[in-house]
Amino acid sequence: KTLAFSLLRSGADGSALYRAVVSLFEDAGYGTEPDGFVHSLGHGVGIEVHEAPSLSTRGGPLAAGNVVTIEPGLYYPGIGGVRIEDMALVTDGGYERITRFPEVFCI
């Protein structure tokens, strides 16, 4: 999520954010297809819970005022997976994080 948030701003392309996170996972030794990172990085939120812009291979430009999720996840059959979703408002200079939940995980 840190990488995706660092790239999030008006004018950024959703597919570029997606590809950056896929590369990060692959460079760290995590498979991404067909197992692993099998979903998009995120999506727009508005009237519908899943709407444009897409942070996936379909991508497209992000605009100031878009509300998007950042939710990278890895999934492996027989093992499991996890996806933690955060929401942010896209701004000209970056983003404003909407989700304020502390990320302390107990496994």
XYZ file of C-alpha atoms in Angstrom:
107
model
C 0.000 0.000 0.000
C 2.868 2.361 0.732
C 4.033 2.253 -2.890
C 0.514 2.747 -4.270
C -0.153 5.702 -1.979
C 3.172 7.292 -2.963
C 2.053 7.290 -6.621
C -1.548 8.380 -5.995
C -2.389 11.850 -7.363
C -4.485 13.599 -9.969
C -3.263 12.693 -13.457
C -1.761 9.354 -12.415
C -2.880 6.362 -14.469
C -4.610 3.556 -12.560
C -2.894 0.908 -14.683
C 0.540 2.403 -13.871
C -0.181 2.117 -10.133
C -1.349 -1.472 -10.655
C 1.782 -2.402 -12.652
C 4.062 -0.820 -10.032
C 2.535 -2.957 -7.267
C 2.671 -6.109 -9.426
C 6.379 -5.433 -10.038
C 6.970 -4.917 -6.311
C 5.310 -8.256 -5.493
C 7.215 -10.084 -8.237
C 10.560 -8.532 -7.230
C 9.894 -9.712 -3.654
C 9.353 -13.278 -4.908
C 5.558 -13.395 -4.757
C 3.809 -14.919 -7.751
C 1.073 -12.751 -9.181
C -0.691 -14.808 -11.865
C -2.603 -17.100 -11.993
C -2.283 -17.266 -8.197
C -1.264 -14.428 -5.934
C -2.256 -10.912 -6.924
C -5.351 -11.870 -8.894
C -7.543 -8.837 -8.280
C -7.138 -5.186 -9.085
C -5.212 -2.819 -6.826
C -8.367 -0.814 -6.218
C -11.361 0.980 -7.661
C -13.394 4.117 -7.442
C -16.097 4.557 -4.804
C -19.087 6.832 -5.230
C -22.731 6.094 -5.849
C -21.691 2.465 -6.361
C -19.197 0.646 -4.144
C -17.211 -0.460 -7.243
C -16.968 2.093 -10.040
C -14.438 3.954 -12.183
C -11.650 4.805 -12.035
C -10.054 1.379 -12.001
C -6.647 0.647 -10.520
C -6.110 -2.404 -12.710
C -4.885 -3.352 -16.171
C -7.891 -1.392 -17.518
C -6.655 1.685 -15.650
C -7.277 5.206 -16.762
C -6.455 8.663 -15.469
C -7.265 9.648 -11.906
C -8.772 13.082 -11.289
C -8.846 15.343 -8.253
C -12.029 14.539 -6.367
C -12.027 10.810 -7.165
C -12.427 8.565 -4.129
C -10.539 5.306 -4.607
C -9.595 2.213 -2.668
C -6.054 0.919 -2.287
C -6.327 -2.786 -1.514
C -3.476 -4.970 -2.724
C -3.887 -8.608 -1.761
C -2.190 -11.933 -2.311
C -4.155 -15.200 -2.511
C -2.867 -18.751 -2.786
C -5.063 -21.887 -3.094
C -4.763 -24.144 -0.076
C -3.041 -21.422 1.943
C -5.331 -18.395 1.991
C -4.934 -14.702 1.440
C -5.549 -11.252 2.765
C -6.681 -7.895 1.462
C -6.854 -4.765 3.650
C -8.789 -1.934 1.993
C -8.086 1.748 2.544
C -9.876 4.669 0.921
C -8.422 7.970 -0.235
C -9.542 11.189 -1.883
C -7.371 11.967 -4.916
C -6.005 15.529 -4.888
C -3.828 17.557 -7.252
C -0.838 17.137 -4.957
C -1.451 13.534 -3.915
C -4.238 12.225 -1.724
C -6.099 12.599 1.530
C -6.449 9.307 3.373
C -10.022 8.643 4.479
C -9.439 5.366 6.323
C -8.011 5.987 9.787
C -7.884 2.473 11.261
C -4.553 1.526 12.900
C -2.763 -1.297 11.101
C -1.892 -3.606 13.970
C -2.500 -7.206 12.932
C -2.562 -10.289 15.141
C -2.166 -13.617 13.399
